[in-house]
Tab-separated table of C-alpha atoms in Angstrom:
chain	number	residue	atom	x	y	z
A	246	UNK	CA	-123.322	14.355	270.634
A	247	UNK	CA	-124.493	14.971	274.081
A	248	UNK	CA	-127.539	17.039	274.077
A	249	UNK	CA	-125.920	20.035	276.131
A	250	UNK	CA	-123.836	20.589	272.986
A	251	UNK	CA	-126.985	19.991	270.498
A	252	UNK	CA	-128.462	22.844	272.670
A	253	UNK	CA	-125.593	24.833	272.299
A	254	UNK	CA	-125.590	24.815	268.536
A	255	UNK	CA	-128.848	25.204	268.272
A	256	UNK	CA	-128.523	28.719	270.336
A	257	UNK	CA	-126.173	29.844	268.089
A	258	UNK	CA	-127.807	28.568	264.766
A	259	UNK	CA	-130.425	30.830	266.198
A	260	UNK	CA	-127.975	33.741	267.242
A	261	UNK	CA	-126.905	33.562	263.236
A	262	UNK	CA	-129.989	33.100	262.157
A	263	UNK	CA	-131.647	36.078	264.128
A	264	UNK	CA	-128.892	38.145	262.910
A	265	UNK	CA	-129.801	37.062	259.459
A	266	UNK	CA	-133.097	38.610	260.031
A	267	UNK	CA	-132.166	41.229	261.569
A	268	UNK	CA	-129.903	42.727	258.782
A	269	UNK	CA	-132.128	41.783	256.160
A	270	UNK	CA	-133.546	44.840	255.615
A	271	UNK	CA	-133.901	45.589	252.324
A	272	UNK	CA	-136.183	41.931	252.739
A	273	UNK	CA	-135.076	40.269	250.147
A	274	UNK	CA	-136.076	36.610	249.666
A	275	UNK	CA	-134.032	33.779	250.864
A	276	UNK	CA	-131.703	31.625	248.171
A	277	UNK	CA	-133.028	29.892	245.398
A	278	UNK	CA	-136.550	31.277	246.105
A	279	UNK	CA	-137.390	33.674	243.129
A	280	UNK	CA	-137.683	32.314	239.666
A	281	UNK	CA	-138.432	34.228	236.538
A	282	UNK	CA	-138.944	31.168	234.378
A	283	UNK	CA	-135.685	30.014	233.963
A	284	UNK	CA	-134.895	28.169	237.379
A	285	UNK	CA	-134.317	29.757	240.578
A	286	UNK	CA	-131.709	32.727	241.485
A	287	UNK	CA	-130.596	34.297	244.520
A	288	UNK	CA	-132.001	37.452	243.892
A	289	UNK	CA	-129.982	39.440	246.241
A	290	UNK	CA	-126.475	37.959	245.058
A	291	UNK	CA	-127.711	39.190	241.468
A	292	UNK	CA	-128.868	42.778	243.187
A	293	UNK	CA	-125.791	43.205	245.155
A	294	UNK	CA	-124.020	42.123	241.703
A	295	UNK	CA	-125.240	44.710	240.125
A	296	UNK	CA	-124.785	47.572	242.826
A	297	UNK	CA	-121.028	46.743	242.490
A	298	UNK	CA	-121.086	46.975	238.967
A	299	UNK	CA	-122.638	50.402	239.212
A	300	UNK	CA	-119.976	51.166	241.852
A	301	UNK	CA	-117.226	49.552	239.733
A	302	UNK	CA	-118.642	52.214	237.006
A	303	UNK	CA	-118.851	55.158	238.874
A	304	UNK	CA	-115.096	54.817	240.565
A	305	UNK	CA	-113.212	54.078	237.123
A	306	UNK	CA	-115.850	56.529	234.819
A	307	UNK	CA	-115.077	59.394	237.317
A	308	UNK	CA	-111.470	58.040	237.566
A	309	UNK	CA	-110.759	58.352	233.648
A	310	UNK	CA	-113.115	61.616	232.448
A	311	UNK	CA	-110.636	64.187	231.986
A	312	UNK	CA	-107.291	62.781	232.753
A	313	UNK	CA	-104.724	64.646	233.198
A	314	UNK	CA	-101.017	63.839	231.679
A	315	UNK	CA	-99.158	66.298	233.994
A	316	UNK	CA	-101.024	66.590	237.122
A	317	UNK	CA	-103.110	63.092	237.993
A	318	UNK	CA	-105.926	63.672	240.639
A	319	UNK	CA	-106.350	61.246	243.368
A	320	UNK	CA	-108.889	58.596	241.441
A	321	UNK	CA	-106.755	58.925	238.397
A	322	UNK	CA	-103.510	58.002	239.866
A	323	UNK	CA	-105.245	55.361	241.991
A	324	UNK	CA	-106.584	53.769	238.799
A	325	UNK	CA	-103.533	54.147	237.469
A	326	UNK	CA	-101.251	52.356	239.765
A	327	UNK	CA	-103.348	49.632	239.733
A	328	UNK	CA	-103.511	49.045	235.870
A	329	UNK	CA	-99.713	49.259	236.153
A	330	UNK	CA	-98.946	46.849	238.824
A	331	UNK	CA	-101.712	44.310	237.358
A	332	UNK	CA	-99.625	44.996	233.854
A	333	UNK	CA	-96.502	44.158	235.341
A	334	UNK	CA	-97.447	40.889	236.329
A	335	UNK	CA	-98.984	40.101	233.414
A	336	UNK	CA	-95.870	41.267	231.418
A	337	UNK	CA	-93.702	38.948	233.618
A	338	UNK	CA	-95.962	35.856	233.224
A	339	UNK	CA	-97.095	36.489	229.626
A	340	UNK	CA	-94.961	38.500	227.879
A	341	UNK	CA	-95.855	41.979	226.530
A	342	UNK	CA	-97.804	41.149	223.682
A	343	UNK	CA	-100.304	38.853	225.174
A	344	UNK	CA	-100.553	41.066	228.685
A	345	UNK	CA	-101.274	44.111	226.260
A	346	UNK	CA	-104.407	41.766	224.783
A	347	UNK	CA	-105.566	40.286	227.998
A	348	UNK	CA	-104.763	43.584	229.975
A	349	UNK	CA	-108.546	44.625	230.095
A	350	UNK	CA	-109.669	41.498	231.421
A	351	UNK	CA	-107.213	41.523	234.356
A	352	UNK	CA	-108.221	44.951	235.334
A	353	UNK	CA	-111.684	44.402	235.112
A	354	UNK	CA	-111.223	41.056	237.475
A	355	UNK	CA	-109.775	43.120	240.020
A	356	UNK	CA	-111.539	46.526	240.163
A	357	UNK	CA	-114.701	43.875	240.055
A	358	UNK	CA	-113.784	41.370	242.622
A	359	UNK	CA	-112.051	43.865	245.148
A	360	UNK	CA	-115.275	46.197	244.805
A	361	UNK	CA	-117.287	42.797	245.016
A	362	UNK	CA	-115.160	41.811	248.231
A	363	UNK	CA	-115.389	45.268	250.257
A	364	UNK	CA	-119.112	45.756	248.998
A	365	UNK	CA	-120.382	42.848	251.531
A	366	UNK	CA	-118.374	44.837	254.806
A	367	UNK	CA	-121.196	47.564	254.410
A	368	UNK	CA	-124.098	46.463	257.004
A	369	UNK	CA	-126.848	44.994	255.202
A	370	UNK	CA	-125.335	44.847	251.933
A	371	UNK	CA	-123.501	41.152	250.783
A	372	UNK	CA	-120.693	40.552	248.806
A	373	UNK	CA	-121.445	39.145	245.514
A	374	UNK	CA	-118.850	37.161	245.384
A	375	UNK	CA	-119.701	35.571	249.086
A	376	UNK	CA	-122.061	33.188	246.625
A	377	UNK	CA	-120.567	30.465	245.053
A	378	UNK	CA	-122.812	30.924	241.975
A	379	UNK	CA	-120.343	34.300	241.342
A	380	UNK	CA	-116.812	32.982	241.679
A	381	UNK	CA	-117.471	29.493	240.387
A	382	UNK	CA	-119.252	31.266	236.869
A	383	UNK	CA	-115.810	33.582	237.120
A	384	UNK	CA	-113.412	30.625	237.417
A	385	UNK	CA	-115.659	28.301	234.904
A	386	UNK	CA	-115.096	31.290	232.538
A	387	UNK	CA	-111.022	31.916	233.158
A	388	UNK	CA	-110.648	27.980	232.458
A	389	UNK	CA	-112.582	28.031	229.103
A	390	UNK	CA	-111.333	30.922	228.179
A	391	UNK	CA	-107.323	29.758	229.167
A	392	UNK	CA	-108.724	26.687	226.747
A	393	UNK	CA	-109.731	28.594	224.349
A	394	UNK	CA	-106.471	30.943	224.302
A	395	UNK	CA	-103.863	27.277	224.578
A	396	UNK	CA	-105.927	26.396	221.499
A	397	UNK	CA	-105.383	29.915	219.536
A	398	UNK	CA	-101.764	29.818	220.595
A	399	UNK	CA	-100.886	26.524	220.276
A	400	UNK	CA	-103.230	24.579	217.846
A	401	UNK	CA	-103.956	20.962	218.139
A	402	UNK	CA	-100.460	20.715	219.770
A	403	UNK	CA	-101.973	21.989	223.174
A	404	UNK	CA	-103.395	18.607	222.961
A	405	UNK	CA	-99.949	17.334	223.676
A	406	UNK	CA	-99.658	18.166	227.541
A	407	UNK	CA	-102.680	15.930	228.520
A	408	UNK	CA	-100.734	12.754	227.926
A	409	UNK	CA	-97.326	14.104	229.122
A	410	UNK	CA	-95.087	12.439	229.890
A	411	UNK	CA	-96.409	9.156	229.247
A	412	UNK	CA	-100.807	7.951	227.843
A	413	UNK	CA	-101.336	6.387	231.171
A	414	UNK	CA	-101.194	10.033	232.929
A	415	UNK	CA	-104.130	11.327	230.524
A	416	UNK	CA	-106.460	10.764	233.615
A	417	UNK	CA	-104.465	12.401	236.048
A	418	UNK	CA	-103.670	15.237	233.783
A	419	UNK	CA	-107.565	15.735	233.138
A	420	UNK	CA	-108.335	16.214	236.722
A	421	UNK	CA	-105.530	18.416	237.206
A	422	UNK	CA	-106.711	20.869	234.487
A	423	UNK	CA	-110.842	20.535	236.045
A	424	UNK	CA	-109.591	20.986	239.421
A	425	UNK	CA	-107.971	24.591	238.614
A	426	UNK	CA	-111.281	26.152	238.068
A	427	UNK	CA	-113.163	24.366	241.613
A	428	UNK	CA	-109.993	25.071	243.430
A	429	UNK	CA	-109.853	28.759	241.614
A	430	UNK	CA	-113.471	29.563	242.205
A	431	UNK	CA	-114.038	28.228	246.164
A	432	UNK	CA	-111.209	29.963	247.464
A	433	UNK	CA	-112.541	33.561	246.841
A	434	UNK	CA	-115.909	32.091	247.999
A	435	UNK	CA	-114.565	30.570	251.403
A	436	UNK	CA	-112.442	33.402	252.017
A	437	UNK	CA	-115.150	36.149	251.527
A	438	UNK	CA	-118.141	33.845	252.385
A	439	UNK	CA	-116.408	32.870	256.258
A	440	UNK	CA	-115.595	36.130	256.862
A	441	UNK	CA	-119.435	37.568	256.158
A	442	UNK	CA	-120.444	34.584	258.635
A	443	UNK	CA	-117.914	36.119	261.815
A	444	UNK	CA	-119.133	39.112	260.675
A	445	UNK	CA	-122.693	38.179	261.573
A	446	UNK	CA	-121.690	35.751	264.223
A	447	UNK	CA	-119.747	38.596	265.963
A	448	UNK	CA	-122.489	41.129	265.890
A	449	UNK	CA	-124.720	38.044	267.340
A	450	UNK	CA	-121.878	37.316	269.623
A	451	UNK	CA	-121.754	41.913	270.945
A	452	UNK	CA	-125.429	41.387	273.269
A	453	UNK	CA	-123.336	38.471	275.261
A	454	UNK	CA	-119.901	39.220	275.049
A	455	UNK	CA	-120.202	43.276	275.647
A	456	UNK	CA	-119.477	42.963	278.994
A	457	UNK	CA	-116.845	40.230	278.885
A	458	UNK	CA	-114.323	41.078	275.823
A	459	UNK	CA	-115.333	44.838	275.352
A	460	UNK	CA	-118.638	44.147	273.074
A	461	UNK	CA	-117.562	45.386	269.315
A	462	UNK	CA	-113.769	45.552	269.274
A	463	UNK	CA	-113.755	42.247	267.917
A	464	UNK	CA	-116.000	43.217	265.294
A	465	UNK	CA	-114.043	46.278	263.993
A	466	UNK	CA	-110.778	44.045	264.408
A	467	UNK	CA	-112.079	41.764	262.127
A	468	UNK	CA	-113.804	44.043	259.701
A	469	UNK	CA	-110.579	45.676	259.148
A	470	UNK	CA	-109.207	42.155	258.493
A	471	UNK	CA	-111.604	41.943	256.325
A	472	UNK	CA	-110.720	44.765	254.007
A	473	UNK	CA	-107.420	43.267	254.061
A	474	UNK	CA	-108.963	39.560	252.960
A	475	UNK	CA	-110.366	41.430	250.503
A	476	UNK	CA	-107.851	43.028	248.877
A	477	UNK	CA	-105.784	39.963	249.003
A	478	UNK	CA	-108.178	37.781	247.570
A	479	UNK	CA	-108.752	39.779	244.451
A	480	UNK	CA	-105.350	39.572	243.632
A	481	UNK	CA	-105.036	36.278	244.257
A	482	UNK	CA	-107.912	35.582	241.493
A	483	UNK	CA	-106.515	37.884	239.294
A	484	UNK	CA	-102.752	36.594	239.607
A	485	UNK	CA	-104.400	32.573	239.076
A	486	UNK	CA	-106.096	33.773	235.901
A	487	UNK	CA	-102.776	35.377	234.446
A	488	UNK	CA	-101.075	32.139	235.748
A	489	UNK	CA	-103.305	29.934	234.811
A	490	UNK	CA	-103.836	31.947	230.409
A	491	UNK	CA	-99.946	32.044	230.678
A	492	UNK	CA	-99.930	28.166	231.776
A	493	UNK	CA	-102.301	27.385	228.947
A	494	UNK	CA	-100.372	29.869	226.223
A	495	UNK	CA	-96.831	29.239	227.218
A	496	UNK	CA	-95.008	28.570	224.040
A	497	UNK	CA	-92.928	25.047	225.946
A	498	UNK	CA	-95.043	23.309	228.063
B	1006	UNK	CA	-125.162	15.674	239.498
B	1007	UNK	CA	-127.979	18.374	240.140
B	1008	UNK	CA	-128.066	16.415	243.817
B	1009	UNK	CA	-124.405	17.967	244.033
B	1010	UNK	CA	-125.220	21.227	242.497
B	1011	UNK	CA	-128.416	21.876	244.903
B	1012	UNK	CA	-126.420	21.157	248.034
B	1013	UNK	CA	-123.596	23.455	246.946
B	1014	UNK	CA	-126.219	25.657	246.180
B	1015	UNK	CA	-125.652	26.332	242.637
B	1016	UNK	CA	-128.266	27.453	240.311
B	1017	UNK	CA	-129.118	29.505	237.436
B	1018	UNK	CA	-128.021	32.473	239.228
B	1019	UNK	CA	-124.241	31.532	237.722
B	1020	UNK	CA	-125.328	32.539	234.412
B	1021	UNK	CA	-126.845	35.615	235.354
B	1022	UNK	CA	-123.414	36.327	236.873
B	1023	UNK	CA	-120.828	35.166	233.650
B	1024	UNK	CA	-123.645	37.387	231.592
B	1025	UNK	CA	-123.307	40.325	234.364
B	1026	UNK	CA	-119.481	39.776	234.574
B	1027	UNK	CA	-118.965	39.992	231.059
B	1028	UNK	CA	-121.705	42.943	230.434
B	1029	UNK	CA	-119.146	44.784	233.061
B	1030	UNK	CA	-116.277	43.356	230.934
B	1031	UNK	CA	-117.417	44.647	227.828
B	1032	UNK	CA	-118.656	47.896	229.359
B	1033	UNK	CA	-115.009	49.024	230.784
B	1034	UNK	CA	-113.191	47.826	227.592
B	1035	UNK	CA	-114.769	50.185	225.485
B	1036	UNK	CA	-115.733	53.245	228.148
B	1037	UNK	CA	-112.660	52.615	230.899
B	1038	UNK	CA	-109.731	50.683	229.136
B	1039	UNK	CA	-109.176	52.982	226.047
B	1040	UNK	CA	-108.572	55.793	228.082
B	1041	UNK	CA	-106.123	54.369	230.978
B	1042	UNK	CA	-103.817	52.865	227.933
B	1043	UNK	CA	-104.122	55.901	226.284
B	1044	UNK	CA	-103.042	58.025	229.170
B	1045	UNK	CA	-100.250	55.932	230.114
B	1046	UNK	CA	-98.715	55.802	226.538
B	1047	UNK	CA	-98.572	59.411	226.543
B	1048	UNK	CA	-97.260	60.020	230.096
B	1049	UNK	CA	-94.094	57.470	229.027
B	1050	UNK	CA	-93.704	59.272	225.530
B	1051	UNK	CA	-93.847	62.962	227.188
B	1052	UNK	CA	-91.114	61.185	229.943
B	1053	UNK	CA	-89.206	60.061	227.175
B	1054	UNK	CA	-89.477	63.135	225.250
B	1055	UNK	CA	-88.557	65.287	228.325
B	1056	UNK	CA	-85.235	63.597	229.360
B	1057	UNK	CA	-84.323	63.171	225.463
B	1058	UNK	CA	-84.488	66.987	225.774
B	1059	UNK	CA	-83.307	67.501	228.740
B	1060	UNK	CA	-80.179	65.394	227.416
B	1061	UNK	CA	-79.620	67.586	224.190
B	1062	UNK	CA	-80.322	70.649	225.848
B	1063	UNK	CA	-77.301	69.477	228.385
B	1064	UNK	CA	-75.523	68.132	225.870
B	1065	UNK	CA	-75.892	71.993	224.399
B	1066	UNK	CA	-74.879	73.499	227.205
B	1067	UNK	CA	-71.420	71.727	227.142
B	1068	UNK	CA	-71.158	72.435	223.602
B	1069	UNK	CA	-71.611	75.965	224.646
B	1070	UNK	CA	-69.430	75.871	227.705
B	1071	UNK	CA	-66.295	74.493	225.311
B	1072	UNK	CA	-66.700	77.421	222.907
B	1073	UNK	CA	-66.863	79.517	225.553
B	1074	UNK	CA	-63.736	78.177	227.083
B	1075	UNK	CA	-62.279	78.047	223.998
B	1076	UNK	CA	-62.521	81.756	222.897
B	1077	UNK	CA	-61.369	82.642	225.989
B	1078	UNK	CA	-57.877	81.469	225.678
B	1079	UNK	CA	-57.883	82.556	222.064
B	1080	UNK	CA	-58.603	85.786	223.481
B	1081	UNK	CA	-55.986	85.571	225.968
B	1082	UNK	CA	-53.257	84.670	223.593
B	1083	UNK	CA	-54.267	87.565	220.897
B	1084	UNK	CA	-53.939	89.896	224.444
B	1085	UNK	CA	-50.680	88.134	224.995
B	1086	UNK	CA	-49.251	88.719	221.435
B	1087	UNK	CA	-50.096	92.078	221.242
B	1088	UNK	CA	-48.810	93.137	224.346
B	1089	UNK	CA	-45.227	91.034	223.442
B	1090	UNK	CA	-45.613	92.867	219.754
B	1091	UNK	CA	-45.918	96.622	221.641
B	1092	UNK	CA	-42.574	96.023	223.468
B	1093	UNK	CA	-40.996	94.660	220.992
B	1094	UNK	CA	-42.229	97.554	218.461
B	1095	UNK	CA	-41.078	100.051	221.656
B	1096	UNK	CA	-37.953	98.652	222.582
B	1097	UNK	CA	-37.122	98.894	218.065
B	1098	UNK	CA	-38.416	102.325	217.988
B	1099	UNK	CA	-36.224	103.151	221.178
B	1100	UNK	CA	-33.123	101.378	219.310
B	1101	UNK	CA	-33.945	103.850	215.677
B	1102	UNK	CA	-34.056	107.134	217.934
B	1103	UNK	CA	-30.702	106.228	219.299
B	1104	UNK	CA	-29.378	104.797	216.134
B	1105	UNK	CA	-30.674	108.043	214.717
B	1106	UNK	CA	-28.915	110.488	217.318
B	1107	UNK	CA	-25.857	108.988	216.903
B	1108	UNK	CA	-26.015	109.427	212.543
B	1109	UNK	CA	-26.836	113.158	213.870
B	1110	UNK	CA	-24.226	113.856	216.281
B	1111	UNK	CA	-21.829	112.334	213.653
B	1112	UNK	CA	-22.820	114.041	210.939
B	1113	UNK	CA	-22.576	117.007	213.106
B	1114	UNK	CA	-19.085	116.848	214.169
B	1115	UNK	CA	-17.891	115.680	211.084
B	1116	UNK	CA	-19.601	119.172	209.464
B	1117	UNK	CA	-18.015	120.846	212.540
B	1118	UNK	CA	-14.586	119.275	211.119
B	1119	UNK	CA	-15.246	120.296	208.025
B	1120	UNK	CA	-15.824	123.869	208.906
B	1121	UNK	CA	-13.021	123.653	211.552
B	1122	UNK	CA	-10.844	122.575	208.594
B	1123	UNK	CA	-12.081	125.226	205.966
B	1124	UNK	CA	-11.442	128.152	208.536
B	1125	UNK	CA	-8.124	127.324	209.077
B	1126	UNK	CA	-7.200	127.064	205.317
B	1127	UNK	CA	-8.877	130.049	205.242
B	1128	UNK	CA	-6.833	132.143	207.956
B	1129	UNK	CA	-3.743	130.303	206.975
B	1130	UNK	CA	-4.130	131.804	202.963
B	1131	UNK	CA	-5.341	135.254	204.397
B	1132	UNK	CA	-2.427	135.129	206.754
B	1133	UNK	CA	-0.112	134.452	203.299
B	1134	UNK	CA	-1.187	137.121	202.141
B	1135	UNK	CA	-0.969	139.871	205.340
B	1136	UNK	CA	2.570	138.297	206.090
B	1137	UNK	CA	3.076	139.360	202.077
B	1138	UNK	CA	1.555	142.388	202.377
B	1139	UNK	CA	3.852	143.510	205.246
B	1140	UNK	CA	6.793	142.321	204.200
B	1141	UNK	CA	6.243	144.239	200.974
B	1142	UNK	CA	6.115	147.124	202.934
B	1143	UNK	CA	8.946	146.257	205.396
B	1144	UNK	CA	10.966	145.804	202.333
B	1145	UNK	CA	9.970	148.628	200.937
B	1146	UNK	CA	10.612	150.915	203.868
B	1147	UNK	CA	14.038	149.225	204.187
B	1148	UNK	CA	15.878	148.900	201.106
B	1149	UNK	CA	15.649	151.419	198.410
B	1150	UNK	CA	13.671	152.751	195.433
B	1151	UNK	CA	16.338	150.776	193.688
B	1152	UNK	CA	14.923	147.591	193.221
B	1153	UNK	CA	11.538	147.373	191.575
B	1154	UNK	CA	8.362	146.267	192.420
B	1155	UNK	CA	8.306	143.448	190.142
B	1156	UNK	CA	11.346	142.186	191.675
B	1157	UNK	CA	10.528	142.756	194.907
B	1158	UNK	CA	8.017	140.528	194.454
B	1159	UNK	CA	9.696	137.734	193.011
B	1160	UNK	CA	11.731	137.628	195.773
B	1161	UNK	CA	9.148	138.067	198.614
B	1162	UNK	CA	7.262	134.990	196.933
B	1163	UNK	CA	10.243	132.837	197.089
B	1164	UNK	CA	10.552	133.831	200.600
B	1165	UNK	CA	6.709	133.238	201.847
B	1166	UNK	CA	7.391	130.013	199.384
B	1167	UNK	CA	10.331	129.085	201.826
B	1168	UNK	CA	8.255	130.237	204.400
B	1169	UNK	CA	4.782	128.155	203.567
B	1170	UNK	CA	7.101	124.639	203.840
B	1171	UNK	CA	7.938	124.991	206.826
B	1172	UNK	CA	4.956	123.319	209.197
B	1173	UNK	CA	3.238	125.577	210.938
């Protein structure tokens, strides 16, 4: 690496980095650095966790008090297009009887990710699931719990698919099952996490570029691509979980 | 292994987010869920109710509509078969009064006969007798007091008996 290009990415480390500093306001600690006694957390994914969890709250609590059969307000009828879109695609990859019983926990994926995913676009704030500590516990839990529900459904006999079609594919067929929940968990982080980075790098990018490419249009173009990302990718979770139960639960394998 | 886990920067703060995820979880499935399911069961069974009624009530209607129909007509024919019975009950009642004049006039020309017949007799006896009573006196006046009155009478009633065959 020439050193004109080791000087270039050191500038804009230290472009990100200032930016960093600049928008932390709220001056929270850096990753890893607090620790109540039981190892060390990133306190402001856990904060930012739970400010979408009081958001998630608020929206479907104010959504659901006083419903009305006849005449849905706006939140109500929001809420429930959403519950019935996210039940028809359970319906059509599970069958009615399981979506009905895993219904709550694809709703609550989705209201929580997509709430997760739009709460790091606000300046200052993050998106929790922009740390790979969120989405990898989420996936960890979908693939146990897809285990779990292959084992209800199915008895020993889910056994039967590691070492299908023939024993010598009982390593291949392990991976395949541990790389659902890496693949399932990093994807929501890379998408969300790169998109927080341009976000940063473009408002480190407006004092140089203002002049040149019109300053903050790329920024809003890509913040409203981000909204977009996010959306996307909490469906995309949600539809790999109901994939991934109905893979584990399907009654032929 | 925890080499792997520091560089992707994992850490304890995975639990804390499973235990916040499935605090949330657990949260919405007993405030949130309940009341979405609820509401959507009873917006499909008041649906379903409505177009089941809507259905009957239709289904009513054309019910209606038939025995509407339907009495019409009837009420059309009974109009039609009373109207044919007045003319027919007309044109018989017409048919008696004639029938009747003509028993009437008959009757009253055969009376008229009758009467017609009765007067004649009547003026052909009293005529008998005038014809007798003049020629009593004719004969009288001519022949004599010779001849009696009791055979003068004899012989005028063989006369007007001569007489009487003849046609008149």
């Amino acid at each position: 690496m020439s050193a004109a290009a080791e000087g270039h990415e050191a500038q804009s480390q230290d472009i990100l980095a200032k930016v960093h500093h600049d928008l932390n306001v709220w001056n929270f600690p850096d990753n890893g650095d607090v620790d109540f006694g039981f190892g060390p957390i990133n306190l402001k994914t856990i904060v930012m966790t739970w400010i979408a969890m009081i958001l998630v709250i608020i929206f479907t609590v104010s959504a659901t008090r006083n419903m009305q059969l006849k005449r849905p307000g706006k939140l109500q009828l929001m809420v429930e297009e959403v519950f019935l879109f996210l039940r028809g695609l359970a319906v059509e990859n599970l069958g009615t009887k399981k979506a009905n019983s895993m219904m709550f926990l694809v709703f609550s994926l989705f209201i929580y990710l997509l709430f997760s995913n739009l709460l790091g676009l606000v300046p200052t704030m993050m998106s929790p699931t922009a740390d790979v500590n969120t989405t990898l516990g989420m996936s960890i839990s979908v693939f146990i719990l897809a285990q779990v529900l292959g084992l209800y459904y199915k008895g020993l006999g889910y056994f039967k698919h590691f070492v299908q079609p023939f024993v010598f594919f009982l390593p291949i067929n392990i991976v395949e099952e541990l790389s659902k929940p890496l693949t399932h968990g990093f994807r929501i982080f890379g998408n969300i996490y790169a998109g927080e980075v341009l976000i940063a790098v473009l408002l480190g990018l407006i004092p140089i570029t203002a002049t040149i490419f019109g300053g903050f249009i790329a920024s809003v173009v890509w913040l409203s691509f981000s909204i977009f990302v996010g959306f996307v990718q909490a469906f995309i979770f949600t539809m790999l979980t109901i994939v991934y139960i109905s893979m584990s639960s399907a009654e032929s394998h | 292994m925890g080499g792997i886990l520091d560089s992707l920067g994992i850490n304890q703060t995975l639990v804390a987010q499973v235990f916040n995820f499935v605090l949330l979880l657990i949260f919405l499935r007993i405030v949130v869920y309940p009341h979405i399911v609820r509401m959507l069961d009873e917006r499909q069974k008041y649906i379903e109710n409505t177009v089941n009624a809507a259905e009957e009530e239709r289904k009513q209607a054309e019910d209606l509509r038939q025995q509407y129909l339907a009495e019409m007509q009837k009420s059309k024919d009974e109009a039609r078969d009373i109207i044919q019975k007045a003319s027919k009950a007309g044109e018989e009642q017409a048919r008696e009064i004639i029938e009747a004049a003509k028993a009437e006039s008959n009757r009253i020309k055969e009376s008229a006969l009758e009467d017609i017949n009765r007067e004649k007799e009547k003026a052909v006896s009293e005529l008998r007798e005038q014809v007798a009573t003049l020629s009593i006196l004719v004969a009288s006046k001519i022949v004599n007091e010779k001849i009696t009155a009791d055979i003068q009478r004899g012989m005028i009633d063989e006369f007007i008996k001569e007489a009487g065959d003849l046609p008149c």
